[in-house]
Every structure is written in structure tokens, then in C-alpha cells.
Short mmCIF file of C-alpha atoms in Angstrom, two decimals:
data_model
loop_
_atom_site.label_atom_id
_atom_site.label_comp_id
_atom_site.label_asym_id
_atom_site.label_seq_id
_atom_site.Cartn_x
_atom_site.Cartn_y
_atom_site.Cartn_z
CA MET E 1 57.14 133.04 22.64
CA LYS E 2 59.79 130.77 24.09
CA LYS E 3 58.29 127.70 22.37
CA PHE E 4 58.08 129.52 19.06
CA ASP E 5 61.76 130.61 19.16
CA GLN E 6 62.99 127.10 19.83
CA GLN E 7 61.00 125.67 17.01
CA SER E 8 62.26 128.31 14.59
CA PHE E 9 65.84 127.62 15.58
CA VAL E 10 65.41 123.87 14.98
CA GLU E 11 63.87 124.48 11.56
CA ARG E 12 66.77 126.70 10.51
CA ALA E 13 69.30 124.12 11.64
CA LEU E 14 67.62 121.33 9.72
CA HIS E 15 67.50 123.51 6.64
CA ALA E 16 71.26 124.09 6.80
CA VAL E 17 71.96 120.35 7.15
CA VAL E 18 69.85 119.62 4.07
CA LEU E 19 71.81 122.16 2.02
CA VAL E 20 75.15 120.63 3.05
CA VAL E 21 74.00 117.13 2.15
CA LEU E 22 72.66 118.23 -1.22
CA GLY E 23 75.91 120.04 -1.97
CA THR E 24 77.92 116.94 -1.20
CA PHE E 25 75.89 114.65 -3.46
CA CYS E 26 75.71 117.11 -6.35
CA GLY E 27 79.46 117.85 -6.29
CA CYS E 28 78.91 121.62 -6.47
CA SER E 29 82.48 122.61 -5.65
CA GLY E 30 82.28 125.76 -7.81
CA ASN E 31 85.65 125.06 -9.43
CA GLU E 32 84.48 123.11 -12.52
CA PRO E 33 81.30 124.45 -14.14
CA THR E 34 79.45 121.84 -16.18
CA THR E 35 78.20 122.37 -19.74
CA ASP E 36 74.62 121.85 -18.50
CA THR E 37 74.70 124.90 -16.23
CA PRO E 38 72.83 127.76 -17.96
CA THR E 39 74.47 131.14 -18.17
CA ASN E 40 72.85 134.33 -17.00
CA ASP E 41 74.71 136.44 -19.56
CA PRO E 42 72.21 137.52 -22.26
CA THR E 43 75.07 138.51 -24.58
CA SER E 44 76.39 134.95 -24.61
CA ALA E 45 72.95 133.57 -25.45
CA ALA E 46 72.52 136.01 -28.33
CA ASN E 47 75.93 135.14 -29.73
CA ALA E 48 75.19 131.46 -29.52
CA GLN E 49 72.03 131.93 -31.59
CA SER E 50 73.42 134.29 -34.18
CA ALA E 51 76.81 132.72 -34.87
CA PRO E 52 76.62 129.29 -36.54
CA SER E 53 79.07 126.72 -35.24
CA ASN E 54 81.11 124.58 -37.61
CA ALA E 55 82.46 122.36 -34.84
CA THR E 56 81.58 118.69 -34.90
CA PRO E 57 80.72 117.16 -31.47
CA SER E 58 83.47 114.86 -30.26
CA ASN E 59 81.08 111.96 -29.73
CA THR E 60 79.35 112.31 -33.11
CA ALA E 61 80.73 111.12 -36.44
CA PRO E 62 80.79 113.73 -39.22
CA GLN E 63 77.62 113.54 -41.32
CA ALA E 64 77.88 112.85 -45.05
CA ALA E 65 76.41 115.45 -47.43
CA PRO E 66 72.87 114.66 -48.70
CA PRO E 67 72.78 112.82 -52.02
CA ALA E 68 71.24 115.86 -53.77
CA ASP E 69 74.39 117.87 -53.07
CA ASP E 70 76.54 115.42 -55.02
CA PRO E 71 76.56 116.54 -58.69
CA ALA E 72 77.63 113.10 -59.80
CA LYS E 73 74.49 111.57 -58.25
CA THR E 74 71.99 114.29 -59.15
CA PRO E 75 69.92 113.71 -62.34
CA PRO E 76 70.53 116.38 -65.03
CA THR E 77 67.93 119.12 -64.94
CA ILE E 78 66.93 122.29 -66.76
CA SER E 79 65.93 125.06 -64.34
CA GLY E 80 65.28 122.45 -61.65
CA ILE E 81 63.02 120.26 -63.79
CA PRO E 82 64.35 116.78 -64.74
CA LEU E 83 65.82 116.80 -68.24
CA ASP E 84 63.75 113.79 -69.34
CA VAL E 85 60.56 115.76 -68.80
CA TRP E 86 61.24 118.40 -71.43
CA PRO E 87 60.37 117.86 -75.10
CA ASN E 88 63.15 116.34 -77.18
CA VAL E 89 63.66 119.68 -78.89
CA TRP E 90 64.09 122.54 -76.48
CA PHE E 91 65.92 125.67 -75.41
CA ASP E 92 69.15 125.66 -73.47
CA ASP E 93 67.12 127.39 -70.72
CA PRO E 94 63.38 126.96 -71.36
CA LEU E 95 62.21 128.89 -68.32
CA ALA E 96 63.98 131.97 -69.65
CA VAL E 97 60.96 132.34 -71.94
CA ALA E 98 58.70 132.72 -68.93
CA ASN E 99 61.12 135.03 -67.16
CA SER E 100 61.56 137.26 -70.21
CA GLY E 101 57.83 137.85 -70.47
CA ALA E 102 56.95 138.09 -66.80
CA ALA E 103 56.19 141.79 -67.08
CA SER E 104 53.49 141.21 -69.71
CA SER E 105 50.02 139.89 -69.02
CA THR E 106 50.14 137.89 -72.25
CA THR E 107 53.34 136.02 -71.51
CA ALA E 108 54.59 133.77 -68.73
CA PRO E 109 53.18 134.82 -65.32
CA THR E 110 55.11 136.52 -62.58
CA GLY E 111 55.83 133.99 -59.86
CA THR E 112 55.31 130.93 -62.07
CA THR E 113 59.01 130.20 -62.33
CA ALA E 114 59.53 130.29 -58.57
CA GLU E 115 56.59 127.98 -57.97
CA THR E 116 57.71 125.61 -60.69
CA THR E 117 61.27 125.54 -59.38
CA THR E 118 60.10 124.78 -55.84
CA THR E 119 58.01 121.86 -57.06
CA ALA E 120 60.80 120.58 -59.27
CA ASN E 121 63.42 120.77 -56.52
CA SER E 122 61.15 118.83 -54.19
CA THR E 123 60.63 116.18 -56.85
CA GLU E 124 64.36 115.98 -57.56
CA SER E 125 65.22 115.64 -53.86
CA ASP E 126 62.70 112.82 -53.47
CA ALA E 127 64.19 111.09 -56.49
CA THR E 128 67.70 111.12 -55.01
CA ASN E 129 66.48 109.60 -51.74
CA SER E 130 64.46 106.79 -53.31
CA PRO E 131 65.06 104.14 -55.97
CA ALA E 132 65.40 105.74 -59.39
CA GLU E 133 62.40 105.38 -61.70
CA PRO E 134 62.13 106.26 -65.39
CA ALA E 135 60.84 109.79 -65.95
CA ASN E 136 57.31 109.99 -67.35
CA PRO E 137 57.03 112.80 -69.94
CA LYS E 138 53.25 112.75 -69.58
CA ASP E 139 53.23 113.38 -65.87
CA ASN E 140 50.76 116.20 -65.30
CA SER E 141 52.82 118.28 -62.89
CA ASP E 142 55.94 118.19 -65.05
CA GLN E 143 53.99 118.87 -68.23
CA ALA E 144 52.31 121.81 -66.52
CA ALA E 145 55.73 123.32 -65.85
CA VAL E 146 56.58 123.05 -69.54
CA TRP E 147 53.39 124.86 -70.58
CA ALA E 148 53.85 127.54 -67.93
CA ALA E 149 57.35 128.21 -69.24
CA LEU E 150 55.94 128.85 -72.70
CA LEU E 151 52.74 130.81 -72.10
CA SER E 152 51.00 132.13 -68.99
CA GLY E 153 47.37 131.61 -68.11
CA ASP E 154 46.72 135.22 -69.10
CA GLY E 155 48.38 134.55 -72.44
CA ILE E 156 46.18 131.49 -72.99
CA GLN E 157 43.04 133.47 -72.17
CA PHE E 158 44.15 136.34 -74.43
CA GLU E 159 44.59 133.98 -77.39
CA ALA E 160 41.32 132.21 -76.59
CA LYS E 161 39.48 135.53 -76.46
CA THR E 162 40.89 136.50 -79.86
CA ILE E 163 39.72 133.18 -81.32
CA ARG E 164 36.26 133.52 -79.77
CA LEU E 165 35.77 136.94 -81.33
CA ALA E 166 36.78 135.59 -84.75
CA LEU E 167 34.43 132.61 -84.43
CA ARG E 168 31.58 134.83 -83.26
CA GLN E 169 31.91 136.96 -86.37
CA ALA E 170 32.23 133.94 -88.65
CA PHE E 171 28.97 132.41 -87.41
CA GLN E 172 26.84 135.53 -87.72
CA SER E 173 25.59 134.31 -91.09
CA VAL E 174 26.18 131.71 -93.77
CA GLN E 175 27.78 134.38 -95.92
CA ARG E 176 30.28 135.33 -93.23
CA TYR E 177 30.98 131.67 -92.60
CA ASN E 178 31.70 131.10 -96.31
CA GLY E 179 34.27 133.86 -96.27
CA ASN E 180 36.04 132.62 -93.15
CA TYR E 181 35.70 128.85 -92.88
CA LYS E 182 39.32 128.14 -93.80
CA ALA E 183 40.62 130.56 -91.16
CA LEU E 184 38.08 129.01 -88.78
CA GLN E 185 39.78 125.62 -89.17
CA VAL E 186 43.12 127.14 -88.10
CA GLN E 187 41.58 128.98 -85.14
CA SER E 188 39.77 125.85 -83.97
CA SER E 189 42.94 123.73 -84.08
CA VAL E 190 44.81 126.31 -82.01
CA MET E 191 41.88 126.39 -79.58
CA ALA E 192 42.16 122.59 -79.27
CA VAL E 193 45.80 122.97 -78.23
CA LEU E 194 44.84 125.64 -75.68
CA GLY E 195 42.22 123.26 -74.27
CA MET E 196 44.84 120.53 -73.92
CA ILE E 197 47.21 122.88 -72.14
CA ALA E 198 44.61 124.51 -69.88
CA GLU E 199 43.75 121.20 -68.22
CA THR E 200 47.11 120.99 -66.40
CA HIS E 201 48.35 124.59 -66.55
CA PRO E 202 49.15 125.93 -63.04
CA ASP E 203 47.68 129.40 -63.65
CA LEU E 204 44.10 130.54 -63.22
CA ILE E 205 42.12 129.95 -66.42
CA THR E 206 38.38 130.55 -66.14
CA TRP E 207 37.42 127.48 -68.19
CA LYS E 208 40.26 125.18 -67.03
CA ALA E 209 37.84 122.57 -65.67
CA HIS E 210 36.43 122.17 -69.18
CA GLY E 211 39.81 121.93 -70.92
CA PRO E 212 39.30 118.42 -72.36
CA GLU E 213 35.80 119.30 -73.62
CA VAL E 214 37.12 122.53 -75.18
CA ARG E 215 39.85 120.49 -76.87
CA ASP E 216 37.38 117.96 -78.32
CA LEU E 217 34.75 120.49 -79.43
CA SER E 218 37.39 122.66 -81.09
CA ALA E 219 38.79 119.66 -82.95
CA LYS E 220 35.28 118.65 -84.01
CA LEU E 221 34.59 122.17 -85.24
CA ALA E 222 37.74 122.16 -87.40
CA GLU E 223 36.72 118.80 -88.88
CA THR E 224 33.17 119.98 -89.62
CA ALA E 225 33.79 123.43 -91.12
CA THR E 226 35.39 122.09 -94.28
CA GLY E 227 33.19 123.48 -97.04
CA LEU E 228 30.84 126.18 -98.22
CA GLY E 229 27.10 126.49 -97.75
CA ARG E 230 24.47 125.79 -95.16
CA GLN E 231 25.13 122.04 -95.19
CA HIS E 232 28.46 122.81 -93.51
CA TYR E 233 27.41 125.95 -91.67
CA ASP E 234 24.52 124.42 -89.69
CA PRO E 235 26.38 121.50 -88.02
CA ALA E 236 29.46 123.67 -87.45
CA SER E 237 27.28 126.38 -85.90
CA ARG E 238 25.81 123.91 -83.38
CA ILE E 239 29.31 122.85 -82.33
CA TYR E 240 30.37 126.48 -82.02
CA GLU E 241 27.39 127.24 -79.74
CA GLN E 242 28.43 124.40 -77.40
CA LEU E 243 32.01 125.66 -77.40
CA GLU E 244 30.89 129.20 -76.62
CA GLN E 245 28.82 127.95 -73.67
CA LEU E 246 31.80 126.09 -72.24
CA LEU E 247 34.11 129.07 -72.57
CA SER E 248 31.46 131.20 -70.85
CA GLY E 249 31.37 128.81 -67.89
CA ASN E 250 28.18 126.92 -68.76
CA GLN E 251 27.70 123.20 -69.33
CA PRO E 252 25.77 122.25 -72.50
CA ALA E 253 23.05 119.69 -71.74
CA ASP E 254 23.94 117.33 -74.59
CA LEU E 255 27.73 117.56 -74.29
CA GLU E 256 29.56 114.28 -74.89
CA PRO E 257 32.21 113.17 -72.35
CA PRO E 258 35.81 113.99 -73.32
CA ASN E 259 37.84 111.54 -75.36
CA THR E 260 40.30 109.86 -73.01
CA ASN E 261 42.36 108.59 -75.97
CA ALA E 262 42.71 111.88 -77.83
CA GLN E 263 45.84 112.01 -80.00
CA LEU E 264 47.65 115.31 -80.59
CA ASP E 265 48.19 114.80 -84.31
CA GLU E 266 44.46 114.09 -84.71
CA PHE E 267 42.85 116.91 -82.69
CA ALA E 268 45.48 119.50 -83.70
CA PRO E 269 46.69 118.95 -87.30
CA ARG E 270 50.21 120.29 -87.65
CA ASN E 271 49.42 122.13 -90.88
CA ASN E 272 46.81 124.27 -89.10
CA LEU E 273 49.19 125.09 -86.26
CA MET E 274 51.87 126.11 -88.74
CA LYS E 275 49.41 128.47 -90.41
CA ARG E 276 48.92 130.18 -87.04
CA MET E 277 52.70 130.40 -86.76
CA GLN E 278 52.76 132.07 -90.17
CA LEU E 279 50.28 134.66 -88.89
CA SER E 280 52.65 135.50 -86.04
CA ASP E 281 55.53 135.73 -88.48
CA ALA E 282 53.51 138.06 -90.72
CA TRP E 283 52.66 140.26 -87.73
CA LEU E 284 56.33 140.49 -86.79
CA LYS E 285 57.31 141.47 -90.34
CA ALA E 286 54.64 144.17 -90.44
CA ASN E 287 55.24 145.58 -86.96
CA THR E 288 58.94 145.20 -86.15
CA GLY E 289 60.60 146.40 -89.34
CA ASP E 290 62.12 149.46 -87.70
CA GLU E 291 63.03 150.39 -84.16
CA ASN E 292 60.05 152.71 -83.60
CA SER E 293 57.49 150.08 -84.57
CA PHE E 294 59.45 147.45 -82.63
CA ARG E 295 58.97 149.51 -79.47
CA SER E 296 55.36 150.51 -80.13
CA GLN E 297 53.47 147.32 -79.11
CA PRO E 298 55.58 145.45 -76.55
CA ASP E 299 52.74 143.32 -75.14
CA GLN E 300 51.52 142.12 -78.53
CA LEU E 301 55.12 141.52 -79.59
CA ARG E 302 55.78 139.24 -76.63
CA HIS E 303 52.47 137.45 -77.14
CA GLU E 304 53.16 136.66 -80.79
CA LEU E 305 56.64 135.41 -79.93
CA SER E 306 55.25 133.33 -77.07
CA MET E 307 52.68 131.76 -79.39
CA LEU E 308 55.46 130.96 -81.83
CA ALA E 309 57.46 129.31 -79.05
CA LEU E 310 54.42 127.34 -77.89
CA LEU E 311 53.37 126.07 -81.31
CA ALA E 312 56.94 125.39 -82.43
CA THR E 313 57.36 123.18 -79.37
CA VAL E 314 54.01 121.43 -79.92
CA THR E 315 54.77 120.69 -83.58
CA ALA E 316 58.16 119.27 -82.58
CA ARG E 317 56.54 116.54 -80.49
CA LYS E 318 56.95 112.94 -81.59
CA GLU E 319 53.22 112.40 -82.06
CA TYR E 320 53.58 114.07 -85.45
CA ASP E 321 54.80 112.24 -88.53
CA MET E 322 58.48 112.79 -89.41
CA ALA E 323 59.09 114.67 -86.15
CA ASP E 324 61.78 112.18 -85.14
CA GLU E 325 63.85 112.61 -88.30
CA PRO E 326 67.24 114.25 -87.63
CA GLU E 327 66.72 117.12 -90.08
CA TYR E 328 63.34 117.94 -88.60
CA VAL E 329 64.74 117.86 -85.08
CA THR E 330 67.66 120.12 -86.00
CA GLN E 331 65.51 122.68 -87.77
CA SER E 332 62.88 122.69 -85.03
CA GLN E 333 65.57 123.24 -82.44
CA ALA E 334 67.03 126.11 -84.47
CA LEU E 335 63.61 127.75 -84.73
CA ILE E 336 62.81 127.41 -81.04
CA GLN E 337 66.21 128.78 -80.03
CA ALA E 338 65.79 131.74 -82.38
CA VAL E 339 62.35 132.49 -80.90
CA GLN E 340 63.82 132.36 -77.41
CA ASP E 341 66.51 134.83 -78.42
CA ALA E 342 63.90 137.11 -79.98
CA LEU E 343 61.87 137.02 -76.75
CA GLN E 344 64.89 137.95 -74.68
CA ALA E 345 65.70 140.79 -77.06
CA ALA E 346 62.10 142.04 -76.87
CA GLU E 347 62.29 142.08 -73.08
CA LYS E 348 65.51 144.10 -73.24
CA THR E 349 64.10 146.31 -76.03
CA ASP E 350 67.15 145.40 -78.11
CA PHE E 351 66.10 145.96 -81.70
CA ALA E 352 69.38 144.78 -83.25
CA ALA E 353 69.38 141.48 -81.33
CA HIS E 354 65.71 140.96 -82.13
CA SER E 355 66.31 141.52 -85.85
CA ALA E 356 69.20 139.04 -85.85
CA ALA E 357 67.03 136.45 -84.11
CA ARG E 358 64.22 137.07 -86.60
CA GLU E 359 66.58 136.33 -89.49
CA ARG E 360 67.50 133.01 -87.92
CA MET E 361 63.81 132.22 -87.41
CA THR E 362 63.16 132.80 -91.11
CA LYS E 363 66.13 130.63 -92.13
CA ALA E 364 64.99 127.78 -89.90
CA CYS E 365 61.44 127.87 -91.30
CA THR E 366 62.67 128.07 -94.90
CA ALA E 367 65.10 125.17 -94.44
CA CYS E 368 62.40 123.02 -92.84
CA HIS E 369 59.88 123.62 -95.62
CA LEU E 370 62.47 122.87 -98.27
CA ASP E 371 63.00 119.41 -96.76
CA PHE E 372 59.46 118.66 -95.61
CA ARG E 373 55.98 119.29 -97.00
CA PHE E 374 52.98 119.43 -94.68
CA ASP E 375 50.24 120.40 -97.15
CA ALA E 376 48.59 116.95 -97.04
CA GLU E 377 47.86 117.09 -93.30
#
């Protein structure tokens, strides 16, 4: 016991000496707390996390704002998408078309605008932090945003389904074909446009992977179904059967590879697209003449207006003859703006505003056809 007590005493003494030495070297006087000493007050820690500090550290120079925050250095955009990407004739706010129809399954999809804006903002930020490069209007991601602003994937599939039903009836017999082959040409040209769009559209479209083939077969069908009788019916029917297989998710055994050099004005003649626009206009005249009928079919109303917006934008593209002439540009812009206004009025169920927009649509179409003739296409 005596030996144990002595040893314990020595150990305690050495421990005290060590503490004194450590205190001396560390300078722990207790009068000047350092900034590295953590606090035990949980309230202080919570306040430090919740309240942002605007103070700049004394040893750090103030940081300049990122280039994207400088309006003078940021490229002009429409709804977050670089201005150069949009067609030369466009709305003041193209994505408003998608927003106005988000509630309908046949118009722009819910959530498309947010996804598009996120992608566009990321692209714009990258552009401001790297050497500027000329915008490419044919860039797939940017073009996809344009199509999504005009018509949703559901809207594309709705129009495609309508066309398929019409083609199915037309090819039931030579007699039915003879009575419908001219309408078939219009439907096939519109289907070619839908095939072009589906390839890059961001929404789910069941036959998206076959978009280029759908485009080419539809164009071929329109070129083949140009006359009466079995000599036209038989080859057109074979093309239709291939198209129907593709749209049903099957791959025809003898299908040719898609044309990598397909030209818009060749696979989608403008005259055929304008005839589809006339069908939308006729539907609007027949079904929106009074407020009760205007309110009776909201989904179909938005779909017809969305198809008008889509085809008006397609026919304004520079691939078409005369599309770069000032009068054509002005009248196309007036039509597209009027359609946008009609879409917004339809979303708000504003019959008076819709009627006013419809009058401007009619004036724009009339003025265009007085100056230009498209019958030869």
C-alpha cells in the first residue's frame, strides 16, 4: 500500500506539470478567445447557419459578379433560349404557347417549359464562360425546345392518330382511295412534318425512334397517291402498309434507310401544309362562332390552334421559296402572333379576345394570299 500511494502521488504531480507546460505554449490565458475556438451555444450555431452574411473577409478581395449576371454581356434570349435559335418569324414569347396549353393533353406538355428553361440556362451560362461561337439553328437540343413550345408529344400523337384513321379508311378499297386521294396527300405531308419533329422532340412519342423513316415514307406516300385507279392505289397501299407498321412499333423488312439529306420543302410541300391550316381555320369558324360553342370543346380548340401555330412556323422557314421576302415575313409574323393571342384567350376562356385574334388571323391569311400564290407547289 505504501508503494502504491507514492507512485500515485508522483503520477499526479507529473500530470500537473504537463498541463502547466501545455498552457504556456498554447497561450491559453482565457482573456482573448480565438476565432478557431468552437462555441458550445447551439443558438449561435443555428443563427450562423440560417442568417446569410454579407460581410467580405478582410483578407479577401471582393469577387466580381459572374458574366451571366451582366445584362450587357449576356446574349439576348427568349424564355432562356438564345434568340438566334428561334425561327426568323416568331412570337414575342414563344413558350407562352406551351404554357397556355399545359392543361390539355393535346397541347404543350406540363413540365416541358421548366425542363427547356433549365437546359437553356445551362447552355447560356456555358456560352458566357467560354469563347463565343455562332448559334446553330439546326442544333437538335435547341430545335427540340422550339417544337416543344409549339406542340406537346401528346399533341403530336393525337394528330398522328387522326391521320392514321383517315389513311386506314382511304385504303380499304380502290373506290375509297379514289374519293380521298387528294386529302391523303395533305395528311401524308403533315405526317412527314410530325416525323421530322418527333425525332428530336423531348416528350415521349411511341414511334420517336422511327421519326426519320416516318417522315420519308409519308413524303413518298404523298408523291405516289397522285391519281385515280389501281395503278396509283397499289403502290400507294404498299407504302401505307409500311408506314402503319412503323407507327405500330414494328420494323418492315424491306424498309429503306432514312434520307440524310431530306429537304423540308421537298418532303413537306407548303401548299399541302396550308391546306391543313385551312382545315383548322374551317373548324374554328364552325365551332367558335358564339360563346357557348367556344366553350364546348376546349381540348380540340387548343389542338387546332396549336396545329396552326406549328404549321405557320414551319411554312415561315427559309427552306421555302419566297419565305425571305419582307412581305411574306411580315404577314407570317402577324399570323403567328394572332394564333398565339387566340391560344392565350382560349386558355383564359375569353371569347371576346379569341374572336378579335381570329379576325387578325383571317386578315393575315388574306393579305398573304393576295400577294403570294402557292398553287403550283
